[in-house]
mmCIF file of C-alpha atoms in Angstrom:
data_model
loop_
_atom_site.group_PDB
_atom_site.id
_atom_site.type_symbol
_atom_site.label_atom_id
_atom_site.label_comp_id
_atom_site.label_asym_id
_atom_site.label_seq_id
_atom_site.Cartn_x
_atom_site.Cartn_y
_atom_site.Cartn_z
ATOM 1 C CA UNK A 1 18.740 -4.727 95.162
ATOM 2 C CA UNK A 2 14.954 -3.572 95.032
ATOM 3 C CA UNK A 3 12.393 -5.783 93.253
ATOM 4 C CA UNK A 4 11.854 -3.264 90.686
ATOM 5 C CA UNK A 5 15.202 -3.122 89.264
ATOM 6 C CA UNK A 6 15.882 -6.694 89.600
ATOM 7 C CA UNK A 7 12.707 -7.224 87.045
ATOM 8 C CA UNK A 8 14.083 -8.013 83.664
ATOM 9 C CA UNK A 9 13.324 -5.268 80.820
ATOM 10 C CA UNK A 10 10.476 -6.154 78.658
ATOM 11 C CA UNK A 11 11.181 -6.003 75.099
ATOM 12 C CA UNK A 12 8.787 -5.591 71.832
ATOM 13 C CA UNK A 13 7.899 -9.120 70.688
ATOM 14 C CA UNK A 14 8.751 -8.219 67.487
ATOM 15 C CA UNK A 15 12.044 -6.787 68.362
ATOM 16 C CA UNK A 16 12.738 -9.949 70.464
ATOM 17 C CA UNK A 17 11.780 -12.117 67.422
ATOM 18 C CA UNK A 18 14.313 -10.411 64.983
ATOM 19 C CA UNK A 19 17.150 -10.012 67.357
ATOM 20 C CA UNK A 20 16.963 -13.877 67.896
ATOM 21 C CA UNK A 21 17.151 -14.122 64.185
ATOM 22 C CA UNK A 22 19.902 -11.895 63.442
ATOM 23 C CA UNK A 23 22.162 -13.730 66.351
ATOM 24 C CA UNK A 24 21.491 -16.369 63.736
ATOM 25 C CA UNK A 25 19.044 -18.371 65.722
ATOM 26 C CA UNK A 26 15.622 -19.759 64.581
ATOM 27 C CA UNK A 27 12.980 -18.772 66.814
ATOM 28 C CA UNK A 28 9.974 -20.358 64.468
ATOM 29 C CA UNK A 29 11.291 -24.076 65.628
ATOM 30 C CA UNK A 30 8.682 -26.403 67.167
ATOM 31 C CA UNK A 31 6.354 -23.246 66.854
ATOM 32 C CA UNK A 32 3.023 -24.415 64.879
ATOM 33 C CA UNK A 33 1.849 -20.724 64.361
ATOM 34 C CA UNK A 34 4.954 -18.770 64.898
ATOM 35 C CA UNK A 35 4.686 -17.051 61.318
ATOM 36 C CA UNK A 36 1.214 -16.300 61.009
ATOM 37 C CA UNK A 37 1.495 -14.748 64.467
ATOM 38 C CA UNK A 38 4.563 -12.586 63.217
ATOM 39 C CA UNK A 39 3.004 -11.233 60.348
ATOM 40 C CA UNK A 40 0.010 -10.012 62.761
ATOM 41 C CA UNK A 41 2.611 -8.061 64.660
ATOM 42 C CA UNK A 42 3.381 -4.403 63.775
ATOM 43 C CA UNK A 43 6.564 -4.108 61.696
ATOM 44 C CA UNK A 44 9.107 -1.813 64.014
ATOM 45 C CA UNK A 45 10.818 -0.474 60.924
ATOM 46 C CA UNK A 46 12.988 1.885 62.700
ATOM 47 C CA UNK A 47 14.498 -0.835 64.914
ATOM 48 C CA UNK A 48 14.856 -3.378 61.982
ATOM 49 C CA UNK A 49 16.444 -1.043 59.716
ATOM 50 C CA UNK A 50 18.861 0.120 62.271
ATOM 51 C CA UNK A 51 19.627 -3.448 63.180
ATOM 52 C CA UNK A 52 20.290 -4.405 59.634
ATOM 53 C CA UNK A 53 22.484 -1.555 59.234
ATOM 54 C CA UNK A 54 24.754 -2.443 62.122
ATOM 55 C CA UNK A 55 25.710 -5.514 60.455
ATOM 56 C CA UNK A 56 29.094 -6.052 58.560
ATOM 57 C CA UNK A 57 29.232 -7.492 55.093
ATOM 58 C CA UNK A 58 30.897 -10.824 56.981
ATOM 59 C CA UNK A 59 28.007 -10.727 59.330
ATOM 60 C CA UNK A 60 25.249 -10.374 56.564
ATOM 61 C CA UNK A 61 26.738 -13.143 54.918
ATOM 62 C CA UNK A 62 26.703 -15.567 57.744
ATOM 63 C CA UNK A 63 23.340 -14.649 58.518
ATOM 64 C CA UNK A 64 22.059 -16.124 54.953
ATOM 65 C CA UNK A 65 19.940 -18.979 56.223
ATOM 66 C CA UNK A 66 17.990 -16.699 58.300
ATOM 67 C CA UNK A 67 17.367 -14.160 55.653
ATOM 68 C CA UNK A 68 16.466 -16.748 53.146
ATOM 69 C CA UNK A 69 13.578 -17.869 55.639
ATOM 70 C CA UNK A 70 12.627 -14.756 56.399
ATOM 71 C CA UNK A 71 12.104 -13.793 52.541
ATOM 72 C CA UNK A 72 10.334 -17.014 51.670
ATOM 73 C CA UNK A 73 7.979 -16.611 54.330
ATOM 74 C CA UNK A 74 7.331 -13.217 53.770
ATOM 75 C CA UNK A 75 6.931 -14.030 49.834
ATOM 76 C CA UNK A 76 4.265 -16.651 50.953
ATOM 77 C CA UNK A 77 2.583 -14.782 53.177
ATOM 78 C CA UNK A 78 1.371 -12.485 50.130
ATOM 79 C CA UNK A 79 -1.130 -14.975 49.199
ATOM 80 C CA UNK A 80 -4.596 -14.149 48.766
ATOM 81 C CA UNK A 81 -5.413 -16.735 51.529
ATOM 82 C CA UNK A 82 -3.872 -14.411 54.371
ATOM 83 C CA UNK A 83 -5.238 -11.462 56.051
ATOM 84 C CA UNK A 84 -4.670 -8.153 54.663
ATOM 85 C CA UNK A 85 -2.844 -7.244 57.728
ATOM 86 C CA UNK A 86 -0.345 -10.057 57.424
ATOM 87 C CA UNK A 87 0.527 -9.452 53.717
ATOM 88 C CA UNK A 88 1.027 -5.760 54.401
ATOM 89 C CA UNK A 89 3.457 -6.413 57.484
ATOM 90 C CA UNK A 90 5.041 -8.898 54.992
ATOM 91 C CA UNK A 91 5.497 -6.239 52.443
ATOM 92 C CA UNK A 92 6.855 -3.957 55.201
ATOM 93 C CA UNK A 93 9.292 -6.375 55.829
ATOM 94 C CA UNK A 94 10.365 -7.260 52.815
ATOM 95 C CA UNK A 95 11.258 -3.437 51.967
ATOM 96 C CA UNK A 96 13.596 -2.733 54.985
ATOM 97 C CA UNK A 97 15.543 -6.162 54.000
ATOM 98 C CA UNK A 98 15.824 -5.295 50.378
ATOM 99 C CA UNK A 99 16.729 -1.929 51.095
ATOM 100 C CA UNK A 100 19.388 -2.546 53.911
ATOM 101 C CA UNK A 101 20.903 -5.383 52.014
ATOM 102 C CA UNK A 102 21.129 -3.664 48.678
ATOM 103 C CA UNK A 103 22.935 -0.758 50.668
ATOM 104 C CA UNK A 104 25.846 -3.342 51.327
ATOM 105 C CA UNK A 105 25.796 -6.163 48.901
ATOM 106 C CA UNK A 106 25.222 -6.322 45.224
ATOM 107 C CA UNK A 107 25.297 -9.158 42.318
ATOM 108 C CA UNK A 108 25.194 -12.990 43.159
ATOM 109 C CA UNK A 109 25.753 -12.203 46.784
ATOM 110 C CA UNK A 110 22.992 -9.987 47.253
ATOM 111 C CA UNK A 111 20.511 -12.164 45.720
ATOM 112 C CA UNK A 112 22.085 -15.272 47.647
ATOM 113 C CA UNK A 113 21.792 -13.337 51.070
ATOM 114 C CA UNK A 114 18.147 -12.746 50.411
ATOM 115 C CA UNK A 115 16.811 -15.358 48.646
ATOM 116 C CA UNK A 116 19.294 -18.227 48.083
ATOM 117 C CA UNK A 117 20.920 -18.462 44.767
ATOM 118 C CA UNK A 118 20.018 -22.107 44.614
ATOM 119 C CA UNK A 119 15.834 -21.485 44.793
ATOM 120 C CA UNK A 120 16.009 -17.704 43.790
ATOM 121 C CA UNK A 121 14.433 -18.795 40.386
ATOM 122 C CA UNK A 122 11.021 -20.728 42.494
ATOM 123 C CA UNK A 123 11.238 -17.981 45.057
ATOM 124 C CA UNK A 124 11.184 -15.148 42.757
ATOM 125 C CA UNK A 125 8.248 -16.584 40.791
ATOM 126 C CA UNK A 126 6.427 -17.019 43.982
ATOM 127 C CA UNK A 127 7.013 -13.280 45.024
ATOM 128 C CA UNK A 128 6.121 -12.047 41.770
ATOM 129 C CA UNK A 129 2.965 -14.258 41.060
ATOM 130 C CA UNK A 130 1.803 -13.007 44.684
ATOM 131 C CA UNK A 131 2.462 -9.173 43.819
ATOM 132 C CA UNK A 132 0.688 -9.669 40.239
ATOM 133 C CA UNK A 133 -2.303 -10.717 42.071
ATOM 134 C CA UNK A 134 -2.356 -7.805 44.630
ATOM 135 C CA UNK A 135 -2.334 -5.491 41.836
ATOM 136 C CA UNK A 136 -4.939 -6.960 39.646
ATOM 137 C CA UNK A 137 -7.248 -7.862 42.551
ATOM 138 C CA UNK A 138 -9.778 -5.911 44.615
ATOM 139 C CA UNK A 139 -7.359 -5.408 47.222
ATOM 140 C CA UNK A 140 -7.292 -2.004 49.236
ATOM 141 C CA UNK A 141 -5.660 1.066 48.242
ATOM 142 C CA UNK A 142 -3.023 0.916 50.973
ATOM 143 C CA UNK A 143 -1.630 -2.714 50.436
ATOM 144 C CA UNK A 144 -1.416 -1.711 46.829
ATOM 145 C CA UNK A 145 0.499 1.444 47.550
ATOM 146 C CA UNK A 146 3.050 -0.883 49.630
ATOM 147 C CA UNK A 147 3.100 -3.176 46.828
ATOM 148 C CA UNK A 148 4.546 -0.352 44.356
ATOM 149 C CA UNK A 149 6.801 0.982 47.042
ATOM 150 C CA UNK A 150 8.392 -2.463 47.536
ATOM 151 C CA UNK A 151 8.733 -2.792 43.638
ATOM 152 C CA UNK A 152 10.277 0.805 43.220
ATOM 153 C CA UNK A 153 12.502 -0.088 46.009
ATOM 154 C CA UNK A 154 13.613 -2.938 44.085
ATOM 155 C CA UNK A 155 14.143 -1.560 40.833
ATOM 156 C CA UNK A 156 16.024 1.512 42.087
ATOM 157 C CA UNK A 157 18.083 0.088 44.672
ATOM 158 C CA UNK A 158 21.432 -0.016 42.490
ATOM 159 C CA UNK A 159 22.828 3.468 40.576
ATOM 160 C CA UNK A 160 23.292 1.787 37.344
ATOM 161 C CA UNK A 161 19.717 -0.081 36.714
ATOM 162 C CA UNK A 162 21.556 -2.579 34.071
ATOM 163 C CA UNK A 163 23.802 -3.855 37.074
ATOM 164 C CA UNK A 164 20.749 -4.825 39.169
ATOM 165 C CA UNK A 165 20.577 -8.397 38.820
ATOM 166 C CA UNK A 166 17.115 -8.634 40.962
ATOM 167 C CA UNK A 167 15.427 -7.121 37.640
ATOM 168 C CA UNK A 168 16.178 -10.269 35.500
ATOM 169 C CA UNK A 169 13.356 -12.065 37.658
ATOM 170 C CA UNK A 170 10.887 -9.435 36.694
ATOM 171 C CA UNK A 171 12.025 -9.709 33.126
ATOM 172 C CA UNK A 172 11.115 -13.385 33.055
ATOM 173 C CA UNK A 173 8.088 -13.013 34.910
ATOM 174 C CA UNK A 174 7.127 -9.790 33.600
ATOM 175 C CA UNK A 175 4.401 -7.603 35.260
ATOM 176 C CA UNK A 176 3.295 -5.708 32.331
ATOM 177 C CA UNK A 177 -0.343 -7.235 32.643
ATOM 178 C CA UNK A 178 -0.672 -6.105 35.836
ATOM 179 C CA UNK A 179 0.725 -2.613 35.184
ATOM 180 C CA UNK A 180 -1.603 -2.508 32.473
ATOM 181 C CA UNK A 181 -4.570 -2.925 34.643
ATOM 182 C CA UNK A 182 -3.850 -0.369 37.006
ATOM 183 C CA UNK A 183 -3.655 1.886 34.043
ATOM 184 C CA UNK A 184 -6.695 0.912 32.635
ATOM 185 C CA UNK A 185 -8.907 0.924 36.005
ATOM 186 C CA UNK A 186 -9.881 4.585 36.454
ATOM 187 C CA UNK A 187 -9.811 4.122 40.636
ATOM 188 C CA UNK A 188 -6.299 2.346 40.449
ATOM 189 C CA UNK A 189 -5.292 4.679 38.147
ATOM 190 C CA UNK A 190 -5.925 7.601 40.302
ATOM 191 C CA UNK A 191 -4.775 6.203 42.991
ATOM 192 C CA UNK A 192 -1.622 4.315 41.834
ATOM 193 C CA UNK A 193 -1.094 5.625 38.436
ATOM 194 C CA UNK A 194 2.222 7.666 38.838
ATOM 195 C CA UNK A 195 4.185 5.016 40.759
ATOM 196 C CA UNK A 196 2.824 2.612 38.070
ATOM 197 C CA UNK A 197 4.278 4.728 35.265
ATOM 198 C CA UNK A 198 7.745 5.497 37.178
ATOM 199 C CA UNK A 199 8.050 1.545 37.462
ATOM 200 C CA UNK A 200 7.376 1.078 33.918
ATOM 201 C CA UNK A 201 10.054 3.185 32.971
ATOM 202 C CA UNK A 202 12.368 1.759 35.032
ATOM 203 C CA UNK A 203 11.325 -1.629 33.675
ATOM 204 C CA UNK A 204 11.660 -0.088 30.080
ATOM 205 C CA UNK A 205 15.246 1.014 30.704
ATOM 206 C CA UNK A 206 16.638 -2.201 31.909
ATOM 207 C CA UNK A 207 19.739 -3.072 29.815
ATOM 208 C CA UNK A 208 17.785 -1.822 26.905
ATOM 209 C CA UNK A 209 20.704 -2.258 24.218
ATOM 210 C CA UNK A 210 22.032 -5.540 25.409
ATOM 211 C CA UNK A 211 19.171 -8.119 25.915
ATOM 212 C CA UNK A 212 15.630 -8.974 24.972
ATOM 213 C CA UNK A 213 13.575 -6.647 27.587
ATOM 214 C CA UNK A 214 9.777 -8.087 27.105
ATOM 215 C CA UNK A 215 8.480 -4.489 28.065
ATOM 216 C CA UNK A 216 9.485 -2.874 25.109
ATOM 217 C CA UNK A 217 8.145 -4.950 22.357
ATOM 218 C CA UNK A 218 4.821 -5.217 24.725
ATOM 219 C CA UNK A 219 4.472 -1.609 25.118
ATOM 220 C CA UNK A 220 5.332 -1.238 21.168
ATOM 221 C CA UNK A 221 2.496 -3.200 20.247
ATOM 222 C CA UNK A 222 0.001 -2.056 22.665
ATOM 223 C CA UNK A 223 -3.589 -1.458 21.367
ATOM 224 C CA UNK A 224 -5.679 -1.570 24.257
ATOM 225 C CA UNK A 225 -7.548 1.862 24.336
ATOM 226 C CA UNK A 226 -8.025 1.369 27.705
ATOM 227 C CA UNK A 227 -4.477 1.380 28.591
ATOM 228 C CA UNK A 228 -3.380 3.878 26.232
ATOM 229 C CA UNK A 229 -5.767 6.137 27.266
ATOM 230 C CA UNK A 230 -4.899 5.689 31.062
ATOM 231 C CA UNK A 231 -1.101 6.123 30.283
ATOM 232 C CA UNK A 232 -1.845 9.446 28.726
ATOM 233 C CA UNK A 233 -3.879 10.538 31.632
ATOM 234 C CA UNK A 234 -1.276 9.756 33.975
ATOM 235 C CA UNK A 235 1.691 11.240 31.878
ATOM 236 C CA UNK A 236 -0.368 14.678 31.153
ATOM 237 C CA UNK A 237 -1.159 15.001 34.559
ATOM 238 C CA UNK A 238 3.080 14.713 35.475
ATOM 239 C CA UNK A 239 3.422 17.128 32.844
ATOM 240 C CA UNK A 240 0.835 19.326 33.946
ATOM 241 C CA UNK A 241 2.491 19.188 37.184
ATOM 242 C CA UNK A 242 5.900 19.881 36.255
ATOM 243 C CA UNK A 243 5.023 22.893 33.939
ATOM 244 C CA UNK A 244 2.592 24.710 36.391
ATOM 245 C CA UNK A 245 5.120 24.401 39.584
ATOM 246 C CA UNK A 246 8.360 24.473 37.765
ATOM 247 C CA UNK A 247 9.234 21.551 39.657
ATOM 248 C CA UNK A 248 13.263 21.421 38.470
ATOM 249 C CA UNK A 249 14.297 18.838 41.266
ATOM 250 C CA UNK A 250 11.661 16.523 40.076
ATOM 251 C CA UNK A 251 14.061 14.257 38.205
ATOM 252 C CA UNK A 252 15.340 13.408 41.636
ATOM 253 C CA UNK A 253 12.343 11.427 42.217
ATOM 254 C CA UNK A 254 12.918 8.822 39.921
ATOM 255 C CA UNK A 255 16.803 8.582 40.134
ATOM 256 C CA UNK A 256 17.717 11.014 37.136
ATOM 257 C CA UNK A 257 19.518 13.858 39.075
ATOM 258 C CA UNK A 258 22.265 13.406 36.362
ATOM 259 C CA UNK A 259 19.907 14.780 33.444
ATOM 260 C CA UNK A 260 19.188 18.505 32.632
ATOM 261 C CA UNK A 261 15.847 19.950 33.766
ATOM 262 C CA UNK A 262 14.177 19.329 30.680
ATOM 263 C CA UNK A 263 14.832 15.663 30.702
ATOM 264 C CA UNK A 264 11.629 14.851 32.697
ATOM 265 C CA UNK A 265 9.530 15.751 29.671
ATOM 266 C CA UNK A 266 11.870 13.961 27.372
ATOM 267 C CA UNK A 267 11.406 10.900 29.819
ATOM 268 C CA UNK A 268 7.536 10.907 29.398
ATOM 269 C CA UNK A 269 7.683 11.677 25.598
ATOM 270 C CA UNK A 270 9.895 9.120 25.000
ATOM 271 C CA UNK A 271 7.294 6.670 26.588
ATOM 272 C CA UNK A 272 4.442 8.494 24.129
ATOM 273 C CA UNK A 273 6.416 7.511 21.111
ATOM 274 C CA UNK A 274 6.984 4.066 22.091
ATOM 275 C CA UNK A 275 3.091 3.776 22.045
ATOM 276 C CA UNK A 276 2.603 5.384 18.573
ATOM 277 C CA UNK A 277 6.054 3.666 17.187
ATOM 278 C CA UNK A 278 7.749 6.847 16.735
ATOM 279 C CA UNK A 279 11.448 7.861 17.845
ATOM 280 C CA UNK A 280 12.241 11.145 18.921
ATOM 281 C CA UNK A 281 14.944 12.424 16.800
ATOM 282 C CA UNK A 282 18.174 14.363 17.977
ATOM 283 C CA UNK A 283 17.424 17.130 16.306
ATOM 284 C CA UNK A 284 13.816 17.587 18.379
ATOM 285 C CA UNK A 285 15.346 16.858 21.762
ATOM 286 C CA UNK A 286 19.059 18.189 21.341
ATOM 287 C CA UNK A 287 19.409 19.084 25.088
ATOM 288 C CA UNK A 288 18.997 14.922 26.409
ATOM 289 C CA UNK A 289 20.119 12.999 23.410
ATOM 290 C CA UNK A 290 21.267 10.224 25.619
ATOM 291 C CA UNK A 291 17.884 9.484 26.717
ATOM 292 C CA UNK A 292 15.751 9.933 23.342
ATOM 293 C CA UNK A 293 18.000 8.543 20.486
#
């Protein structure tokens, strides 16, 4: 056998590390700067997503300790003391983890495997606190884009939003103020306004008839002109785009494919009505009354 053929196959460092985690090993043991160095590595999204999708439900449950450690370290890495590249890579990792685990698990099992049910309250407080700081801070647009991407994955991962247990943590640690900041700041609104309004729409509709949803009263009593004007600018822009381009399939972008084509207008008009303390009546919106009444 030649020396060339006997040489072991070289593997990307990111792949080697996550291969170890997915075997149940902990490559971070006795490695002082392990996590700092890991989050400097470019996330191999295609590898990680494929590797996670190949795991069975039983394997996911057995790998709970590995996922809990990764989730906690990613959440902590979002803190402002870390480099932007580390925070961006941590967010990308969270996006893949949440998306893949949600495909196979739900309810308590999903929370337990990702975060660890026994410490979920504390871990989610850290995560949401760091996310809020990113949205309010003078961060790069790309980092805020990734933050919205993660949040939208989190809130839209379950077909029935009211069955998404992860949203309980966004109710207990609500992010209405950071979203308001985005809408009231012209530069942020131009870059992230659409994602902000879509996210707010999801949050407003979580168990709105079953429990206290803090986003509904906050929007109903909102009197900050900058935020209201920003919200109006985003809504008007979306309505103009829908009207001009006749995007009948646009509801699919926010998971509303079971509504009639006109339901996009109803969704956005409903948000306007919350601002002015007016409710649409059945007669004014008869083609999607399940949304507007």
